[in-house]
Coordinates of N, CA and C in Angstrom, one line a residue:
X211 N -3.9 61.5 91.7 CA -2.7 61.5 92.6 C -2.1 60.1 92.5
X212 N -0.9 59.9 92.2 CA -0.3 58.8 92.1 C 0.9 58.7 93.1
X213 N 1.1 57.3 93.3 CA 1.8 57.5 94.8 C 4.0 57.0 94.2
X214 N 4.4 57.7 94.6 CA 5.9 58.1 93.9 C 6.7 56.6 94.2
X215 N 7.0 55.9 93.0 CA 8.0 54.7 93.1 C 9.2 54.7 93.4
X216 N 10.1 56.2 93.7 CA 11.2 55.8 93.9 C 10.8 55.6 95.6
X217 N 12.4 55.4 96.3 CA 12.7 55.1 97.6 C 12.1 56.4 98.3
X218 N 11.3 55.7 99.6 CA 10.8 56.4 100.7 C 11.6 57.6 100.8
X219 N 11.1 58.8 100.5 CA 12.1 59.9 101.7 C 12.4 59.9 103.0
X220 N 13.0 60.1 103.3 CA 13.7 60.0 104.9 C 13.3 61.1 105.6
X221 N 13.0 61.4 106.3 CA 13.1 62.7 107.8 C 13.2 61.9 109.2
X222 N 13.5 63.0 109.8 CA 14.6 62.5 111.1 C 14.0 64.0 112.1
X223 N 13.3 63.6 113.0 CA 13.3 64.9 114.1 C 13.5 64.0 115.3
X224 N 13.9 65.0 116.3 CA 14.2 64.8 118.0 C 13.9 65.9 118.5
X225 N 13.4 65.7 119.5 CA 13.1 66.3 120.7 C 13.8 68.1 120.7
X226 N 12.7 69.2 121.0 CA 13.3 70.4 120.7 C 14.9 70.9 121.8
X227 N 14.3 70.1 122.9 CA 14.8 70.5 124.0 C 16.4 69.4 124.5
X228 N 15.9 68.5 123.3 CA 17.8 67.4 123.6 C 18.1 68.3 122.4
X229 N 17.9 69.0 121.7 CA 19.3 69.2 120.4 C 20.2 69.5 121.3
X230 N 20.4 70.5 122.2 CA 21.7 71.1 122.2 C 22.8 70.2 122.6
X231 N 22.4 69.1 123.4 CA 23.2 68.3 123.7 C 24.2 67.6 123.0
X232 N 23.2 66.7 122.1 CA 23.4 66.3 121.1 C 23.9 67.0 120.1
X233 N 25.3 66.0 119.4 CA 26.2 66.3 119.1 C 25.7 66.2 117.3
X234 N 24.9 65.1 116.8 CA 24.1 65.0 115.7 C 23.1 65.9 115.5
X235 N 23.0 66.9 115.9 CA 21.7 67.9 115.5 C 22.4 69.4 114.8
X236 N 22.1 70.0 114.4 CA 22.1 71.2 113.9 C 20.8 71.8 114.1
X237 N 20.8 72.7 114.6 CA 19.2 73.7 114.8 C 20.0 75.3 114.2
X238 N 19.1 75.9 113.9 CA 18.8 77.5 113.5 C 17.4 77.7 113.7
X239 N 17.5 79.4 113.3 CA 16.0 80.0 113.4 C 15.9 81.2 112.4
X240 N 15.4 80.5 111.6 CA 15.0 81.4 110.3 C 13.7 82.1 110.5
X241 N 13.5 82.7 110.0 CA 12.1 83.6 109.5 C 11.1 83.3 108.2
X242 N 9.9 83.1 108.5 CA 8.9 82.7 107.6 C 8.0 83.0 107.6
X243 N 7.6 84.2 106.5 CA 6.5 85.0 106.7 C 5.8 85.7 107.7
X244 N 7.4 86.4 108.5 CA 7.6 87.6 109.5 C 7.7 86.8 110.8
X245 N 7.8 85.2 110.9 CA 7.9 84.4 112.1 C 8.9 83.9 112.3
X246 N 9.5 83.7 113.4 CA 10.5 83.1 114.0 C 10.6 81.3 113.8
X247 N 11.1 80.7 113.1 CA 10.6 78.9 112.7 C 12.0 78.6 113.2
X248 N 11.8 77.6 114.5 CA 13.4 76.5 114.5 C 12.7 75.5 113.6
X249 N 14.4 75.7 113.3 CA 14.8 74.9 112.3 C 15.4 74.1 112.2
X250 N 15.5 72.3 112.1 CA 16.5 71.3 111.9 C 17.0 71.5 110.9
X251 N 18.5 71.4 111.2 CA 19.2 71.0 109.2 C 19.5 69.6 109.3
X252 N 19.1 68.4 108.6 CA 18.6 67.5 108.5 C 19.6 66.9 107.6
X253 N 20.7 66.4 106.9 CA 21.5 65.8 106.0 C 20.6 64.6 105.7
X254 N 20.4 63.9 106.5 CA 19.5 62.2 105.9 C 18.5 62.5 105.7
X255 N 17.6 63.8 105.4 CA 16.3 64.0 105.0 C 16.4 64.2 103.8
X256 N 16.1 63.7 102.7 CA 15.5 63.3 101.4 C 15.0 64.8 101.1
X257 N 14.1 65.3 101.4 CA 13.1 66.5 101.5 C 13.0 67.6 102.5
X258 N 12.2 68.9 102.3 CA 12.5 69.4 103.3 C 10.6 69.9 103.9
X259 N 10.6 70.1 104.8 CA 9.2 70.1 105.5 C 9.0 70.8 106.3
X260 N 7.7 71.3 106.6 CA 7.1 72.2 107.4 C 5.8 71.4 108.1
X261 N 6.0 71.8 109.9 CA 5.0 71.8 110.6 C 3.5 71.7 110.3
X262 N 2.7 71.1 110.3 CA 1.4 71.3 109.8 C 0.7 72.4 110.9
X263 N 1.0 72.4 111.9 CA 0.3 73.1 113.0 C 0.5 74.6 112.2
X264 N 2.2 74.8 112.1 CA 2.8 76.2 111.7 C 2.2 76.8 110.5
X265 N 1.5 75.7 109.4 CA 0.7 75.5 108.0 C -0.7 76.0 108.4
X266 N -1.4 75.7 109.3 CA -3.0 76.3 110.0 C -2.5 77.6 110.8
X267 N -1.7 77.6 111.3 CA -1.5 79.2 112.1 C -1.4 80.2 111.1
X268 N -0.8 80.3 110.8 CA -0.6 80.6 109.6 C -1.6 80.9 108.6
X269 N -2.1 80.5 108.0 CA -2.5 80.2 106.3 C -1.7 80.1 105.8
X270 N -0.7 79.1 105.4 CA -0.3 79.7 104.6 C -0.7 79.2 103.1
X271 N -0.1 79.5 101.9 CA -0.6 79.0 100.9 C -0.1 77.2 100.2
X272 N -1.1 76.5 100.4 CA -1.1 75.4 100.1 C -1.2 74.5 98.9
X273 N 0.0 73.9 98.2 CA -1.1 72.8 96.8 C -1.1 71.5 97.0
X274 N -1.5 70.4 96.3 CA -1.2 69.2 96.2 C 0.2 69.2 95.2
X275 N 0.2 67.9 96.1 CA 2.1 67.5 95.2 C 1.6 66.6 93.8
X276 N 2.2 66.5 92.9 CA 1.8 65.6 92.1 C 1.8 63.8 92.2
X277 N 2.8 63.7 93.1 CA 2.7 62.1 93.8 C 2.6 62.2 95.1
X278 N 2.3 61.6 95.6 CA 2.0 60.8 96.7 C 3.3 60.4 97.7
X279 N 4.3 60.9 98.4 CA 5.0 60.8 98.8 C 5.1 59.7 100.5
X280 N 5.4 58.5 100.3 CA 5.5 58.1 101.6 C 6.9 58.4 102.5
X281 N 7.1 59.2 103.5 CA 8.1 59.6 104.2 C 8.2 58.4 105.2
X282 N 9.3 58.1 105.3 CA 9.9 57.4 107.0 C 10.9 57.6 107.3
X283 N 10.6 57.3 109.1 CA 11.6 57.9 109.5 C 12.5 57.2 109.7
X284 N 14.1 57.1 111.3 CA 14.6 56.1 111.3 C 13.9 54.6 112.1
X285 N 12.8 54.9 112.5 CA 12.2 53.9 113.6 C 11.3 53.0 112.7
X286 N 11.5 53.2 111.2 CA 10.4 53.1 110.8 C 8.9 53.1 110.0
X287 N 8.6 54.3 111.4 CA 7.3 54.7 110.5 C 6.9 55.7 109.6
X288 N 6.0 55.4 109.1 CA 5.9 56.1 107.6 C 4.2 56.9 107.7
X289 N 4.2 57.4 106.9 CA 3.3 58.6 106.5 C 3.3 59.5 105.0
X290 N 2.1 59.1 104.7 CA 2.0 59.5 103.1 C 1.8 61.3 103.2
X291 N 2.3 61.9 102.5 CA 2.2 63.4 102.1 C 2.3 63.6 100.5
X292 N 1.2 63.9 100.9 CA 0.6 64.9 99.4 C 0.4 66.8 98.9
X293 N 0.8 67.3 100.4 CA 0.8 68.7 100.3 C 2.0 69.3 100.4
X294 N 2.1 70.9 99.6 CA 3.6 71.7 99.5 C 3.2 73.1 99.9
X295 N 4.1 73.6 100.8 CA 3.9 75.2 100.7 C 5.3 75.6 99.4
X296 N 4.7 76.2 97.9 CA 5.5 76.1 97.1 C 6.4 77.6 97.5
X297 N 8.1 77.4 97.3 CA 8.4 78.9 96.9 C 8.3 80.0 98.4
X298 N 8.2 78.8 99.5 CA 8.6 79.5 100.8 C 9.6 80.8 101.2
X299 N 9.4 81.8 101.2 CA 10.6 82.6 101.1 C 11.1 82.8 102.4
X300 N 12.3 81.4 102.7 CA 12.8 81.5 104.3 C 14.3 82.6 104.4
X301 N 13.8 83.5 105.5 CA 14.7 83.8 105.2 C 15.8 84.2 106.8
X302 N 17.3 84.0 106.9 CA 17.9 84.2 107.3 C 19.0 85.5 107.6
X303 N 19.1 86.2 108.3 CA 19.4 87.7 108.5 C 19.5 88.4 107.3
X304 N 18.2 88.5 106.6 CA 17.6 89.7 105.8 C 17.9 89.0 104.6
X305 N 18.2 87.8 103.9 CA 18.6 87.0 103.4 C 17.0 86.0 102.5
X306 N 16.9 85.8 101.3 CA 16.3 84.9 101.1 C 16.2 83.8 100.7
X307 N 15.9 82.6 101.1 CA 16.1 81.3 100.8 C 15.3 80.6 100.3
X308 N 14.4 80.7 98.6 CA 13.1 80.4 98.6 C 13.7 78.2 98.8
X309 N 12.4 77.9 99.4 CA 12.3 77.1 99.2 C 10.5 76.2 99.2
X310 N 10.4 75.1 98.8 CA 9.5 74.1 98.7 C 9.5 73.5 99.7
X311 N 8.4 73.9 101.1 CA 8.3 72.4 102.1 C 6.8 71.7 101.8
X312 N 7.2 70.5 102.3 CA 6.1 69.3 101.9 C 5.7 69.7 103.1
X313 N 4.1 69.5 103.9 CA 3.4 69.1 105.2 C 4.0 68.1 105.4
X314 N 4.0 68.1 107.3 CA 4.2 66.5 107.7 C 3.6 66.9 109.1
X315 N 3.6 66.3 109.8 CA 2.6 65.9 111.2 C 3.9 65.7 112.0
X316 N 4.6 66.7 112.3 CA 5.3 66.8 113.3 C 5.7 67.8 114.5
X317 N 5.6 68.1 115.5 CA 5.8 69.1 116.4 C 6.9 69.1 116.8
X318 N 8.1 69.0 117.2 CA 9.2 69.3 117.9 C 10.0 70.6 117.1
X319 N 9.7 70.7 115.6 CA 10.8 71.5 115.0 C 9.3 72.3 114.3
X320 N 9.7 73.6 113.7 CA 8.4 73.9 112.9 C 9.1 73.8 111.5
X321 N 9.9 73.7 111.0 CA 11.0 73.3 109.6 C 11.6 71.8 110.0
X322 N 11.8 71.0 109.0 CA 13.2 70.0 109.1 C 13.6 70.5 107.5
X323 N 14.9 71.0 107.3 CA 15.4 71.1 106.2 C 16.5 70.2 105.6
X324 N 15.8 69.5 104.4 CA 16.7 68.4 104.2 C 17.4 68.7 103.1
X325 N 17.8 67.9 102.1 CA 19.2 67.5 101.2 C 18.8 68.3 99.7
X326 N 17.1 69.0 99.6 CA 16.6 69.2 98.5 C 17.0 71.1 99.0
X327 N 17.0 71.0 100.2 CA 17.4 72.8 100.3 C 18.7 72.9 100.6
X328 N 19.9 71.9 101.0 CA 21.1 72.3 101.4 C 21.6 71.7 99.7
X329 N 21.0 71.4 98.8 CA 21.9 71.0 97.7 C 21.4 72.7 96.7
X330 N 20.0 73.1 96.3 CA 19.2 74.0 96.2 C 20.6 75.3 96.5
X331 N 20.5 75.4 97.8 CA 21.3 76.7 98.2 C 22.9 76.6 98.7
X332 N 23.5 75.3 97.6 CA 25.0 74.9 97.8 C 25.2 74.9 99.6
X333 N 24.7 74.9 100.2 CA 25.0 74.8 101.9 C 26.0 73.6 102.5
X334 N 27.3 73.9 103.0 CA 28.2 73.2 103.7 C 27.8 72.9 105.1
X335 N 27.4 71.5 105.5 CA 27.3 71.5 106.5 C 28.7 70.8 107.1
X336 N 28.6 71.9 108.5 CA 30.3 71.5 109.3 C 29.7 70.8 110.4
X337 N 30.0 69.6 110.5 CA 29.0 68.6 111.7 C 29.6 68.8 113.2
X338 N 30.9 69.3 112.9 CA 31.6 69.2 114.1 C 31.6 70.9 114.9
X339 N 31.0 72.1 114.2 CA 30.9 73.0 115.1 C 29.7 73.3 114.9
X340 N 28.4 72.3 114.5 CA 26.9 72.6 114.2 C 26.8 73.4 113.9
X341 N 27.3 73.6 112.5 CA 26.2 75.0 111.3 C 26.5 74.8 110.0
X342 N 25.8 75.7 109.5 CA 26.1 75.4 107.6 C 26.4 76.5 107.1
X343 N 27.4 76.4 106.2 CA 28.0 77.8 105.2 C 26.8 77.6 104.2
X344 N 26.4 78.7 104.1 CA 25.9 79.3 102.4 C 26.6 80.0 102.3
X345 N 26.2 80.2 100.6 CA 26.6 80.8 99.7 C 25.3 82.2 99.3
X346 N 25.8 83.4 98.9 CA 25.0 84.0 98.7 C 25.4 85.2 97.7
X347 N 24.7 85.7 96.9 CA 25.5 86.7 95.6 C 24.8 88.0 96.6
X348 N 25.6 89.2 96.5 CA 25.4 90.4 96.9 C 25.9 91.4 96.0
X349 N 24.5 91.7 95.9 CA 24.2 93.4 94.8 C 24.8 94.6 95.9
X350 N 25.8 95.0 95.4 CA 25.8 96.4 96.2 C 26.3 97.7 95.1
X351 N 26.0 99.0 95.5 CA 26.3 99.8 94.4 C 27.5 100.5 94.2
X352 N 27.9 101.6 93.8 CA 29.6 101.9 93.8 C 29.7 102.3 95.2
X353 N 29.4 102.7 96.2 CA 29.9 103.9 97.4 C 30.8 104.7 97.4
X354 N 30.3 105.4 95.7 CA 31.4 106.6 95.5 C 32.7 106.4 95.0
X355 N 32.8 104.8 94.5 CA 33.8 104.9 94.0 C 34.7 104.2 94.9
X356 N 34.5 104.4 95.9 CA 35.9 104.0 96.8 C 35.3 102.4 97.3
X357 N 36.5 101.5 97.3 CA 36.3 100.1 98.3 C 36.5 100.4 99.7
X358 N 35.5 99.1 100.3 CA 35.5 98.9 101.4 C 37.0 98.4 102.2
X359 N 37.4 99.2 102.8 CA 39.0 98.3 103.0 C 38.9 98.4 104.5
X360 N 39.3 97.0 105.8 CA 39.7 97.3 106.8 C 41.1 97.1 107.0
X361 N 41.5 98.0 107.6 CA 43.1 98.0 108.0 C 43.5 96.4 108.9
X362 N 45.0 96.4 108.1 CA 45.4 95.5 108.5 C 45.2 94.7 110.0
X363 N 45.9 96.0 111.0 CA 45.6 95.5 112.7 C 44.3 95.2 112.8
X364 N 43.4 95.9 112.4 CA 42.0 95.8 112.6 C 41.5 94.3 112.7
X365 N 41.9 93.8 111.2 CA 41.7 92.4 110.8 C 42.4 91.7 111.9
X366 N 43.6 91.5 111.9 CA 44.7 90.9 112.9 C 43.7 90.8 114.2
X367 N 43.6 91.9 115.1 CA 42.3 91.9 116.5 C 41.3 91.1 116.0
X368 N 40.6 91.3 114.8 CA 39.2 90.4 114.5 C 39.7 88.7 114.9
X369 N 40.9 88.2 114.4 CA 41.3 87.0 114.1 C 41.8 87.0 115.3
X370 N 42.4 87.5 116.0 CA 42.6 87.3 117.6 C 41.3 86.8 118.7
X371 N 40.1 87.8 118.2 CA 39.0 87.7 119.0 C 38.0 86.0 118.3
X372 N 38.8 85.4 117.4 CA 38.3 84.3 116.8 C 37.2 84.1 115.6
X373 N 37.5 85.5 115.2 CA 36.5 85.5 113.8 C 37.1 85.1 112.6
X374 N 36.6 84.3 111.7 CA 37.6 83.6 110.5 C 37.6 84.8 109.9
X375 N 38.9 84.5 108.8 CA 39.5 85.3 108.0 C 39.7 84.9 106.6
X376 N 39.3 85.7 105.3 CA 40.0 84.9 104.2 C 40.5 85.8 103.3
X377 N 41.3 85.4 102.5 CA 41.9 86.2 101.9 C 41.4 85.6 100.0
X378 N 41.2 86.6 99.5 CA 40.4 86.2 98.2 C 40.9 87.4 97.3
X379 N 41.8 86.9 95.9 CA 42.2 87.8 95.2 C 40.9 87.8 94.3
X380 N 40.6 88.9 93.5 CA 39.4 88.9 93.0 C 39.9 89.8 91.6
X381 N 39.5 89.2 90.6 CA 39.8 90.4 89.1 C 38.1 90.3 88.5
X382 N 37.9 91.5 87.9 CA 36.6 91.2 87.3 C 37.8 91.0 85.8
X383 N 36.6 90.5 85.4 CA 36.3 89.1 84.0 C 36.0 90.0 82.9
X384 N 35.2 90.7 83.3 CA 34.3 92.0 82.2 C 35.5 93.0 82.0
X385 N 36.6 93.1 82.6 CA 37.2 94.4 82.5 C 38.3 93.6 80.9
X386 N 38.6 94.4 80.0 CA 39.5 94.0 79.0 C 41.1 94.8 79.6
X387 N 42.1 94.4 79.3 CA 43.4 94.9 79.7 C 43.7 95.8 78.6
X388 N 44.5 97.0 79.0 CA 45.0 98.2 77.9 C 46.6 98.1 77.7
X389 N 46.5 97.8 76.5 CA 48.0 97.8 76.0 C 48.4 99.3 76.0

């Protein structure tokens, strides 16, 4: 095991019960191997990580990392990690998000997800209404041929009641044009 020369990774947790207040936090609650995990989304975390307690309740499946990773936080202190749950399949309303957490010795959050999963799954984080846009590809089949269309008012009420809207012209690429 060799211990990793670049710059310390960074993680950052607080308290489960100040996020809301706090205007610097982002929380969610993903699903991880049929469990409910809060979740920090973490921008200054280097890495992304999992609970060690949530790691023993669990089983879940564990390797060594190939370096030696010393993490610190903002106060500071540091802590070497050597273990990964590889290929995590977190997932978000029916959604999957594989990812790589490192172990770390922390209880307030059972996830911190940092910069290696919001770059990983192109994720926009909006700091000022606390959440993150993904991106996600969806397989769906013909439904007979016909598109999904909602009527115009319909939309118009939706954007009334404050649900965003977008409008997206779309041509497939595969189709050739007929003279």
């Amino acid at each position: 095991m060799r211990l990793e020369a670049r710059a310390p990774a960074r993680a950052y947790a607080i308290r489960a019960r100040e996020e809301a207040s706090s205007p610097e936090v982002i929380t969610g609650t993903f699903t991880l191997f049929d469990t409910d995990v809060i979740t920090l989304i973490d921008p200054s975390s280097t890495r992304s990580y999992v609970c060690m307690n949530l790691v023993s309740s669990k089983t879940l499946p564990v390797e060594s990392t190939e370096f030696v990773i010393r993490v610190s936080n903002p106060l500071g202190q540091c802590v070497l990690v050597d273990k990964v749950c590889k290929n995590c399949p977190l997932m978000f309303r029916d959604i999957c998000f594989p990812t790589d957490l490192m172990l770390l010795p922390f209880d307030e959050f059972d996830i911190i997800l940092g910069m290696d999963w919001l770059t990983l799954h192109s994720a926009i984080v909006n700091c000022k209404r606390k959440n993150i846009d993904l991106k996600i590809q969806i397989e769906y089949s013909d439904l007979n041929g016909l598109p999904v269309v909602i009527s115009s008012m319909k939309t118009l009420n939706y954007v009334k009641k404050g649900c965003e809207a977008y409008l997206a012209y779309v041509i497939d690429t595969k189709v050739t044009e007929k003279n």
